[in-house]
GROMACS .gro file of C-alpha atoms in nm:
model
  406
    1UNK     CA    1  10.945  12.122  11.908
    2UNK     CA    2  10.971  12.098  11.527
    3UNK     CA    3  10.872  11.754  11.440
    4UNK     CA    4  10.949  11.540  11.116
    5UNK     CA    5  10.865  11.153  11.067
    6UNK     CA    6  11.115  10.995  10.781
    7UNK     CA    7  11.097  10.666  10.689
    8UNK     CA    8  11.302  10.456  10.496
    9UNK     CA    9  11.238  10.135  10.261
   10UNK     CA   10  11.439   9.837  10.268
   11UNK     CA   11  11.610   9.938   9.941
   12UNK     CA   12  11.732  10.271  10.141
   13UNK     CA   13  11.887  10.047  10.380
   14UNK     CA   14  11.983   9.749  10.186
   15UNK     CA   15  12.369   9.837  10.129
   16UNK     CA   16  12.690   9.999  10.395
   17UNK     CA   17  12.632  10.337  10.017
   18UNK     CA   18  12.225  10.343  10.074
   19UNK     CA   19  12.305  10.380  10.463
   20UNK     CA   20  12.496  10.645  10.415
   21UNK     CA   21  12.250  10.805  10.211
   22UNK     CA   22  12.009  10.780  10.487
   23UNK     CA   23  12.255  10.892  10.745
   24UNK     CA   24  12.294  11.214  10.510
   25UNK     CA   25  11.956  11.276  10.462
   26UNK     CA   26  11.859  11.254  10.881
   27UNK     CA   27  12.158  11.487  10.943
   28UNK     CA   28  12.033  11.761  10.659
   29UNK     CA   29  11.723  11.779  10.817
   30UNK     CA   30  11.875  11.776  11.220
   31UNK     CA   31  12.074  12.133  11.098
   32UNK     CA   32  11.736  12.266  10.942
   33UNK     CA   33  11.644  12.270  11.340
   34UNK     CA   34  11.360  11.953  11.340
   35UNK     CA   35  11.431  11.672  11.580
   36UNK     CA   36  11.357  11.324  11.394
   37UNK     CA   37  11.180  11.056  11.432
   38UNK     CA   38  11.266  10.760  11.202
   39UNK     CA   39  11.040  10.471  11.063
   40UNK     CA   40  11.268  10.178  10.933
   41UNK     CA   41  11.145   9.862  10.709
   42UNK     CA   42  11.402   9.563  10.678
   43UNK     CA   43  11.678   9.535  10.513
   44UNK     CA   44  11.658   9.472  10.169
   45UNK     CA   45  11.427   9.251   9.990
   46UNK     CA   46  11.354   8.864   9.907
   47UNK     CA   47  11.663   8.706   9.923
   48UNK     CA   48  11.824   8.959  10.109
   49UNK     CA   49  11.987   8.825  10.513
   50UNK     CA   50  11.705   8.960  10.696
   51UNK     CA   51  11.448   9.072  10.448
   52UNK     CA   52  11.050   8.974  10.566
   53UNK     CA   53  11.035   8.761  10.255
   54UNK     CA   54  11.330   8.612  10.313
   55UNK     CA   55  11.280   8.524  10.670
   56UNK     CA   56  10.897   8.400  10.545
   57UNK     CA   57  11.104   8.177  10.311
   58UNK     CA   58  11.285   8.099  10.617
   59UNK     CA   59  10.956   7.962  10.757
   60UNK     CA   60  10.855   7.758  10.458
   61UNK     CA   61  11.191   7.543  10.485
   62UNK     CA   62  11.115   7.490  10.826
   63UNK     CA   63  10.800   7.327  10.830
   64UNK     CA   64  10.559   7.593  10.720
   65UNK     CA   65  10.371   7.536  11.008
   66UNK     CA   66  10.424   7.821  11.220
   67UNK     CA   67  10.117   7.984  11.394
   68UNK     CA   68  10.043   8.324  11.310
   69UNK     CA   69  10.124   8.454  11.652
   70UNK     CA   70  10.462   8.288  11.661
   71UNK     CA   71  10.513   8.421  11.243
   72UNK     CA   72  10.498   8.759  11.343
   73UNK     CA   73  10.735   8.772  11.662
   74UNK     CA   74  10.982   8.622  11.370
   75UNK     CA   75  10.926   8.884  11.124
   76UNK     CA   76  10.945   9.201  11.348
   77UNK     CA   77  11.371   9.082  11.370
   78UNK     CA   78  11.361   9.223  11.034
   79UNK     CA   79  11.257   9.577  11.138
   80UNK     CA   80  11.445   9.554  11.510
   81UNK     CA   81  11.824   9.465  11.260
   82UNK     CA   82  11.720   9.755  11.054
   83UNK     CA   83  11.692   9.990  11.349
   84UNK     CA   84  11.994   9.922  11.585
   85UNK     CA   85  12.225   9.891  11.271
   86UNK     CA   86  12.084  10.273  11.172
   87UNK     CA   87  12.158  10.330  11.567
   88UNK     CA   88  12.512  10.235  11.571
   89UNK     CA   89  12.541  10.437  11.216
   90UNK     CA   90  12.419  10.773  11.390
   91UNK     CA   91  12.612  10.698  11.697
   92UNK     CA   92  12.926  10.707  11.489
   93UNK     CA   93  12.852  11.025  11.338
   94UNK     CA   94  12.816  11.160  11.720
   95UNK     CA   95  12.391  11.185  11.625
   96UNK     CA   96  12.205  11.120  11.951
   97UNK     CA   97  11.978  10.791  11.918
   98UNK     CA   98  11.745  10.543  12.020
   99UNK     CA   99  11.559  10.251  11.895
  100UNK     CA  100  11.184  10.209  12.000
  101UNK     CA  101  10.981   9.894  11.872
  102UNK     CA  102  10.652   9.960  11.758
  103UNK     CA  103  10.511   9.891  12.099
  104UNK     CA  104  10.758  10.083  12.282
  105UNK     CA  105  10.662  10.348  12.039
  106UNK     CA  106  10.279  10.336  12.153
  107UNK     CA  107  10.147  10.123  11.883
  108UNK     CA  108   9.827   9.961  11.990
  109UNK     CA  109   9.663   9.714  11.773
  110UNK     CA  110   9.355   9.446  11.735
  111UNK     CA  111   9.501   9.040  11.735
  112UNK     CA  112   9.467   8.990  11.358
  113UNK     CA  113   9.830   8.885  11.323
  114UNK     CA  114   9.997   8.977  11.002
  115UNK     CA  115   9.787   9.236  10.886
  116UNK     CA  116   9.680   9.394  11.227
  117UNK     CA  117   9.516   9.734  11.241
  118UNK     CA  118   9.584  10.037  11.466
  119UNK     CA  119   9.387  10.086  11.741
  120UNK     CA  120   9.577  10.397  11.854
  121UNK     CA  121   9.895  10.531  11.904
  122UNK     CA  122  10.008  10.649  12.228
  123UNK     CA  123  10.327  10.826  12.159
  124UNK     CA  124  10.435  10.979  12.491
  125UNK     CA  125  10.773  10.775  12.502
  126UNK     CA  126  10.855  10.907  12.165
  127UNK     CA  127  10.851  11.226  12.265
  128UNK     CA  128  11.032  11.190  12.601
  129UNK     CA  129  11.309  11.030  12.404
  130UNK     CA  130  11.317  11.312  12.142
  131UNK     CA  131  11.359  11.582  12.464
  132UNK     CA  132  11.720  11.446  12.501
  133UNK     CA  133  11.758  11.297  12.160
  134UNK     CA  134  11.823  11.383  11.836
  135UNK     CA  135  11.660  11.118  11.655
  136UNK     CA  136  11.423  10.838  11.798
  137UNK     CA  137  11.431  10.511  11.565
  138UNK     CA  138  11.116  10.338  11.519
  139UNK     CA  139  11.074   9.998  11.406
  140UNK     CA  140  10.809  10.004  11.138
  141UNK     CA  141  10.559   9.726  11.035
  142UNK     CA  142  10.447   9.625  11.406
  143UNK     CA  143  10.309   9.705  11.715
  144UNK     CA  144  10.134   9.484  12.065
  145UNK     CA  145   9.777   9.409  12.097
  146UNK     CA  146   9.605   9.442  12.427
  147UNK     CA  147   9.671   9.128  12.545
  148UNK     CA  148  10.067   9.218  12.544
  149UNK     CA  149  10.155   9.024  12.201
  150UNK     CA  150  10.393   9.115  11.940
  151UNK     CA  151  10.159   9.224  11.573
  152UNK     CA  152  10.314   9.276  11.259
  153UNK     CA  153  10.033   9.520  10.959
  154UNK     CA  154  10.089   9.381  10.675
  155UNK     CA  155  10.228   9.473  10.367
  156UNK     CA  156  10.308   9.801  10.323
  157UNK     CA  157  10.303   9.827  10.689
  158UNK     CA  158  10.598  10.022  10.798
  159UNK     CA  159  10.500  10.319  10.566
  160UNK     CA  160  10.135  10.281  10.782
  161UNK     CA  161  10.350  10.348  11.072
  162UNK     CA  162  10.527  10.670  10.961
  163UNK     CA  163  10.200  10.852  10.878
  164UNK     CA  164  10.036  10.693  11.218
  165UNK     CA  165  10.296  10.835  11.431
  166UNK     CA  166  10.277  11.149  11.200
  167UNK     CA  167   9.934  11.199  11.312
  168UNK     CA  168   9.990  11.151  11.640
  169UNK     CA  169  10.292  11.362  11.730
  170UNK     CA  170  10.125  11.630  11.516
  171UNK     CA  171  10.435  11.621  11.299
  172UNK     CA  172  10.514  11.886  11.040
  173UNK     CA  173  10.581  11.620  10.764
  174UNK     CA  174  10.627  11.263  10.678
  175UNK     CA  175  10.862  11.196  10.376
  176UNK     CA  176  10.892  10.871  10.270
  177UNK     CA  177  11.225  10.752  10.092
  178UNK     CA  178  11.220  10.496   9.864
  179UNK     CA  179  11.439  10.430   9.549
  180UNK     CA  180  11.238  10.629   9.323
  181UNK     CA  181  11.214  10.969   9.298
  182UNK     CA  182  10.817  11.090   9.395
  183UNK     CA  183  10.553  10.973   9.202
  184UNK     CA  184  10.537  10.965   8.804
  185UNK     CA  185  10.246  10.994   8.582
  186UNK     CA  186  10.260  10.622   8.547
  187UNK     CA  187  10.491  10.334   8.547
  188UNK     CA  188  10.822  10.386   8.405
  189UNK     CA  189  10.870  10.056   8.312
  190UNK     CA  190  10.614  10.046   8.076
  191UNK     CA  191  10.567  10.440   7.998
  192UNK     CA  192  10.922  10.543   7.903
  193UNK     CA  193  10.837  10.969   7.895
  194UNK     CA  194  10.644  10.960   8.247
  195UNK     CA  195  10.700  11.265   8.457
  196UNK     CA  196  10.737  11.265   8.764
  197UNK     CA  197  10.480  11.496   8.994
  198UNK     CA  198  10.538  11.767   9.169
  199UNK     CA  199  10.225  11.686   9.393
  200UNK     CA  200   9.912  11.482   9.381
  201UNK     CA  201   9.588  11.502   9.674
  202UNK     CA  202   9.560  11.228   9.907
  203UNK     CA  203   9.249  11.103   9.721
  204UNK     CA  204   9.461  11.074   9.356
  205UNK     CA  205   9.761  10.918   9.560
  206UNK     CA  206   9.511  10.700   9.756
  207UNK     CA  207   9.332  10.603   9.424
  208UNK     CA  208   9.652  10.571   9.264
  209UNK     CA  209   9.778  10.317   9.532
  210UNK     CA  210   9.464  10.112   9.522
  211UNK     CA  211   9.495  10.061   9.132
  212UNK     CA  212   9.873   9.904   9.128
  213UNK     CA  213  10.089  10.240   9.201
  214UNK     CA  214  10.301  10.085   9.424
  215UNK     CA  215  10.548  10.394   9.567
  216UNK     CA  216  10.310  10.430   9.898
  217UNK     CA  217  10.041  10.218  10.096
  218UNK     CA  218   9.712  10.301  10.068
  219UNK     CA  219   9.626  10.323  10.407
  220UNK     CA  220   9.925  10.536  10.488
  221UNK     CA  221   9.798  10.784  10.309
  222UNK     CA  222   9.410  10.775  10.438
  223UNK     CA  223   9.534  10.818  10.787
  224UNK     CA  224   9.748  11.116  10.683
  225UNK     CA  225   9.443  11.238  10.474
  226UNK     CA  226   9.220  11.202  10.773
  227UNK     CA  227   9.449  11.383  10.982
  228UNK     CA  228   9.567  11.669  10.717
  229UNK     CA  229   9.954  11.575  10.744
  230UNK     CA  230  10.167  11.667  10.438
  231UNK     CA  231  10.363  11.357  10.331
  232UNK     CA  232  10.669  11.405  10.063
  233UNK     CA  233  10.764  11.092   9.851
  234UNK     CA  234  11.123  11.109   9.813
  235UNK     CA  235  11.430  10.904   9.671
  236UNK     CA  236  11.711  10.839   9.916
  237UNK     CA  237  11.982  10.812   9.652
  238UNK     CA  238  11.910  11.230   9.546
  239UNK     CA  239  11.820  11.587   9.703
  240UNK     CA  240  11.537  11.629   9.492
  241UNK     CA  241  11.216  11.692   9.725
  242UNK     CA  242  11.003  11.484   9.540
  243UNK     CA  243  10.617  11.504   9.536
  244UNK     CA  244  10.426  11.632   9.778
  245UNK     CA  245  10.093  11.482   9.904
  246UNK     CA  246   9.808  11.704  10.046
  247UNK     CA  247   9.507  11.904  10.032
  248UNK     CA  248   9.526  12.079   9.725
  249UNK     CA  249   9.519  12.412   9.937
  250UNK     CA  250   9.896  12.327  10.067
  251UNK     CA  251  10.021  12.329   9.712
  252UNK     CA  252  10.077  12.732   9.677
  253UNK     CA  253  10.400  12.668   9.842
  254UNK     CA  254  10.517  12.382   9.588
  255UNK     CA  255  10.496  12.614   9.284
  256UNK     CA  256  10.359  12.932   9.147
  257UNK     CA  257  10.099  12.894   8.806
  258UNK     CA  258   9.998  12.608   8.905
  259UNK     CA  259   9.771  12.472   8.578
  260UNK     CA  260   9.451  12.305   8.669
  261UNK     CA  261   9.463  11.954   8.557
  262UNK     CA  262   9.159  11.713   8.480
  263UNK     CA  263   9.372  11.353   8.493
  264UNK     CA  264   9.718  11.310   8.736
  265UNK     CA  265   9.837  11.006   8.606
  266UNK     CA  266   9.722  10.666   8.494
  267UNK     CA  267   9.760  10.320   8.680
  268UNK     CA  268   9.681   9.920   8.640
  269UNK     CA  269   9.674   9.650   8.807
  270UNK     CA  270   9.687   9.315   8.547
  271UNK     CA  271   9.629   8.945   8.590
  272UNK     CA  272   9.266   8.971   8.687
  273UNK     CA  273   8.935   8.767   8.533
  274UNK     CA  274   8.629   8.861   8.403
  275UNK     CA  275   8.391   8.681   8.562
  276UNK     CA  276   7.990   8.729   8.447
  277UNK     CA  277   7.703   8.564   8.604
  278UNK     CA  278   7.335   8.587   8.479
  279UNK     CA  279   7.030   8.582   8.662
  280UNK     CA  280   6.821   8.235   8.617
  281UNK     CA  281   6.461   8.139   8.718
  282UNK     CA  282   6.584   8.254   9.121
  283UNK     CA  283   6.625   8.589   8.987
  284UNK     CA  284   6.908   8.897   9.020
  285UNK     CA  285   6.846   8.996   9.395
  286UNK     CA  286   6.909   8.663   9.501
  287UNK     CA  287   7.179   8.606   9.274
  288UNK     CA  288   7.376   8.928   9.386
  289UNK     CA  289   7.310   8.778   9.753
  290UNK     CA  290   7.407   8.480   9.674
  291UNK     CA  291   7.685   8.573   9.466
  292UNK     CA  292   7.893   8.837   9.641
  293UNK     CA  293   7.809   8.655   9.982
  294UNK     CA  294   7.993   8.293   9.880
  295UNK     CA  295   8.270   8.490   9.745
  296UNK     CA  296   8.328   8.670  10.076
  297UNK     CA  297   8.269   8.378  10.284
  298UNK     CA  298   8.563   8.217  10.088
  299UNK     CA  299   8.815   8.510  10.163
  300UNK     CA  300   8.778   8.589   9.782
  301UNK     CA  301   8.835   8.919   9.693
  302UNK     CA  302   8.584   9.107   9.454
  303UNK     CA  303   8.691   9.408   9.231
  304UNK     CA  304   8.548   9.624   8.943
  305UNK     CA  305   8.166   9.539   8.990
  306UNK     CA  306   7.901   9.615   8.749
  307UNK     CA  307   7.537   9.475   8.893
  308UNK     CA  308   7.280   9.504   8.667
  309UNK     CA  309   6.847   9.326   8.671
  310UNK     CA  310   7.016   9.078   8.435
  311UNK     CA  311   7.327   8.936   8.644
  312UNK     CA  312   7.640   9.073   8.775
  313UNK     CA  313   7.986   9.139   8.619
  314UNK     CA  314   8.286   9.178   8.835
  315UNK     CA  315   8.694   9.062   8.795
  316UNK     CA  316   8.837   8.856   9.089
  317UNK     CA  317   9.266   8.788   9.066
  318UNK     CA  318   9.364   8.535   8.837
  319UNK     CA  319   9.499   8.300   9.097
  320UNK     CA  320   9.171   8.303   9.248
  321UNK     CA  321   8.985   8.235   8.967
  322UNK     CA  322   8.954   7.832   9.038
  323UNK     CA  323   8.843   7.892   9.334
  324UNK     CA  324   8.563   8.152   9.227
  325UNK     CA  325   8.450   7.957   8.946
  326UNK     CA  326   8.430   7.599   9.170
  327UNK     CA  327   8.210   7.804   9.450
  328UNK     CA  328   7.979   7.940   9.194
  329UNK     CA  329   7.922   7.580   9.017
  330UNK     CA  330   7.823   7.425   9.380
  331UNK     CA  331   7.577   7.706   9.386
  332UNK     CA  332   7.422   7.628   9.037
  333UNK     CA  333   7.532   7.912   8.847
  334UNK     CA  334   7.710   7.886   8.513
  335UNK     CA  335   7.913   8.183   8.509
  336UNK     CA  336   8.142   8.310   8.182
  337UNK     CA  337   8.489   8.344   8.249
  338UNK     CA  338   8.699   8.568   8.072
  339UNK     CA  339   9.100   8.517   8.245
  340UNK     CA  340   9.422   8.689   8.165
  341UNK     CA  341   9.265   9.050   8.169
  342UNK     CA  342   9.418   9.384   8.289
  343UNK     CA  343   9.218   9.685   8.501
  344UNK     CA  344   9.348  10.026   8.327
  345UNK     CA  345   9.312  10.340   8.546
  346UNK     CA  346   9.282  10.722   8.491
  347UNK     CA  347   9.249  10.913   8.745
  348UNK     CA  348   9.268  11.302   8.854
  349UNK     CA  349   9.080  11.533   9.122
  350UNK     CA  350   8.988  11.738   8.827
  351UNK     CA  351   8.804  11.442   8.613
  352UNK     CA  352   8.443  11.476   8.853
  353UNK     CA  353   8.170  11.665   8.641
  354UNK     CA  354   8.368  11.766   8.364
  355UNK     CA  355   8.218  11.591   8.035
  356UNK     CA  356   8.471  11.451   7.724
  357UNK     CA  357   8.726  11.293   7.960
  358UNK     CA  358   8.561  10.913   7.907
  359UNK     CA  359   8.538  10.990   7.497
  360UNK     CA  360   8.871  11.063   7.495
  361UNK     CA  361   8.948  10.743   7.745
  362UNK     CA  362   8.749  10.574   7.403
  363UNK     CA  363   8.900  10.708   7.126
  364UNK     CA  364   9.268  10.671   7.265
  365UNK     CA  365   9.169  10.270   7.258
  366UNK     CA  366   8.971  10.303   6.945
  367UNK     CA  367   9.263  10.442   6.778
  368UNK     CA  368   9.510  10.183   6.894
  369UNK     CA  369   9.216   9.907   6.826
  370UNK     CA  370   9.186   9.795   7.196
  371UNK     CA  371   8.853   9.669   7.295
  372UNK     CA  372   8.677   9.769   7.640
  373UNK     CA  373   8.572   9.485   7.805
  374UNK     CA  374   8.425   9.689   8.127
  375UNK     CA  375   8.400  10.044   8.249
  376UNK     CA  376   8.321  10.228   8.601
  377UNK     CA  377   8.404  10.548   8.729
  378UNK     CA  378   8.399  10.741   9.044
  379UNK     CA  379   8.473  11.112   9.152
  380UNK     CA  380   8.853  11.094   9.083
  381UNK     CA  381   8.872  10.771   8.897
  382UNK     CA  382   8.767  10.617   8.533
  383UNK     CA  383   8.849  10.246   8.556
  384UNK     CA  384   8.888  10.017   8.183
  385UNK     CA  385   8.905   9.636   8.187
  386UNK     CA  386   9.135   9.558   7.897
  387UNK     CA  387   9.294   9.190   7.736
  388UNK     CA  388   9.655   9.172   7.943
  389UNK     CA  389   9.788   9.125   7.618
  390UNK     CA  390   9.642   9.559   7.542
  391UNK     CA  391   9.751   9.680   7.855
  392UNK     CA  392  10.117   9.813   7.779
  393UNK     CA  393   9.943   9.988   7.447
  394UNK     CA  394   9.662  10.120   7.662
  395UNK     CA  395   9.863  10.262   7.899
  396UNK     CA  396  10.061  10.450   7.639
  397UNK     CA  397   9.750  10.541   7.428
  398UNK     CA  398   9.612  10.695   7.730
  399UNK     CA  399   9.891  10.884   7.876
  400UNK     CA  400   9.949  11.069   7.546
  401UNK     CA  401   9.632  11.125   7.510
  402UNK     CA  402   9.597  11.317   7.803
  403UNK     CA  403   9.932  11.488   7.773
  404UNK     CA  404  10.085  11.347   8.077
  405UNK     CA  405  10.467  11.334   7.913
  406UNK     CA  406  10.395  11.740   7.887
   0.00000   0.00000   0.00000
């Protein structure tokens, strides 16, 4: 049995045109001889009838009170609508069917509701369905813990599901539709001559998720790194295959001359703060302990971290800046505080070892007189803390500098 996963976004399934583009797509692939299984997000987005934000929004009006437990048996509706209205869709179009939640679909997860992990998945109903069906419908985003309860994983959850059950039915491919089409060398919005890719590695996709990329979950694609399943990103509203994530050895069948590349594409993330604490008569180890422990123990989220024998420098998200500051006072530190600051990433599979790429990162900024507030780097990755207000011009500076509109 020929096995592809598909999922598709709320935006693919937001309007009666974009379901039809999905129907089309699922019946392409059905005459190319796979049988289907299909991950499904809600409908839509904030403000949309059945949306997750919307029905969190829901929850607000109504109190705002309700347990976590309770939260996520409301927002797995979203994902349940999604998948019998795709049901009825394929029905019509005489396409075989049937709609599995996310526990009926072998999803086994820990109790941390609404952001749950994956134990396992156990997907032997899946594919006793898909011996008599053409497609089997998934409801993405969710799955049961031991105990029997509903769990919904968090953002970004229902493409987690498509390369989990990927994995597990040892599927040929996952694509994932969304409403662009693949991934660019950075954010159109801000980079008007991006190109789009024809593929990236799951560690420059991964890295490229982490740092504000927001076309697929991060941790969608470390399980399909982990288990070595090629994932296309795809836009439901064209043909075009997209961009291909793998192990570089599965792109000889993408394209022939393939040009080896030092940096794939550059990414941000903005509205973070600088925050720099110096060692005092207690000195740095027991700062750093001190330090990095109170900001964990107050759920606060630590990024871009430079320790060094005379203090520590690392960024935190500007709404959590208060927050950081306040806990470090109690402690008796006077820390510097630098907000409204922007992390600027370039990263490719081809920058590890090979010298010049971080002068040029510095002379692109230089030229464009943008000042570098931080640096760090890592195999595939060369991160830049800039001013917010430098971060469009950055991001420009750098992706001509590296040629990435070529």
């Amino acid at each position: 049995m020929r096995i592809m996963v598909q999922k598709f976004g709320g935006t693919s399934l937001a309007t009666a045109e974009a379901r039809e583009h999905v129907v089309r797509h699922i019946r392409r692939e059905l005459e190319t001889g796979y049988r289907l299984v299909v991950v499904v997000s809600a409908m839509g987005r904030k403000g949309d009838p059945y949306a997750t934000d919307t029905l969190l929004e829901w929850v607000a009006e109504n109190g705002g009170d309700l347990p976590v437990r309770e939260k996520d048996l409301l927002l797995i509706c979203g994902e349940i609508i999604s998948a019998t209205t795709l049901c009825g869709l394929l029905e019509r179009e005489s396409i075989s069917s049937v709609v599995l939640t996310g526990a009926q679909a072998g999803f086994r997860t820990d109790e941390q509701f609404g952001n749950a992990r994956i134990l396992d998945v156990v997907p032997a109903r899946v594919l006793d369905e898909l011996s008599s069906k053409d497609v089997v419908i998934v409801t993405g985003f969710q799955g049961q813990s031991l105990n029997g309860d509903f769990t919904t994983l968090g953002r970004g959850g229902s493409d987690t599901s498509a390369t989990a059950l990927g994995a597990a039915l040892h599927a040929e491919i996952v694509d994932i539709y969304t409403d662009v089409n693949g991934i660019l060398t950075a954010d159109p919005r801000i980079v008007e001559d991006a190109k789009p890719l024809s593929y990236v590695s799951y560690a420059e996709i991964c890295n490229m998720a982490h740092q504000g990329a927001k076309v697929i979950h991060p941790r969608a694609v470390e399980i399909a790194m982990q288990s070595s399943v090629p994932v296309r990103v795809r836009s439901t509203f064209s043909d075009n295959v997209g961009t291909l994530v793998a192990n570089p050895e599965g792109f000889k069948d993408v394209q022939t001359g393939i040009v080896d590349r030092f940096v794939t594409g550059i990414a941000y993330v903005s509205n973070v703060t600088q925050i720099t604490v110096e060692a005092g008569e207690q000195g740095p180890h027991h700062l750093q302990l001190d330090v990095f422990k109170a900001m964990a123990e107050n759920s606060i989220s630590v990024d871009f971290i430079n320790v060094t024998p005379a203090g520590a420098v690392y960024t935190v998200f500007d709404s959590d800046s208060i927050k950081a500051v306040a806990v470090l006072e109690e402690l008796g530190f006077k820390p510097k505080v630098l907000n409204g600051c922007a992390k600027v990433s370039v990263i490719g599979g081809g920058i590890n070892g090979v010298p010049g790429i971080m002068a040029k990162i510095v002379e692109a900024l230089t030229e464009h007189h943008i000042q570098i507030l931080q640096s760090a780097d890592s195999n595939t990755t060369i991160w830049v803390l800039v001013h917010k207000e430098d971060m469009v011009q950055a991001l420009r500076a750098l992706h001509t500098k590296f040629e990435l509109h070529r």
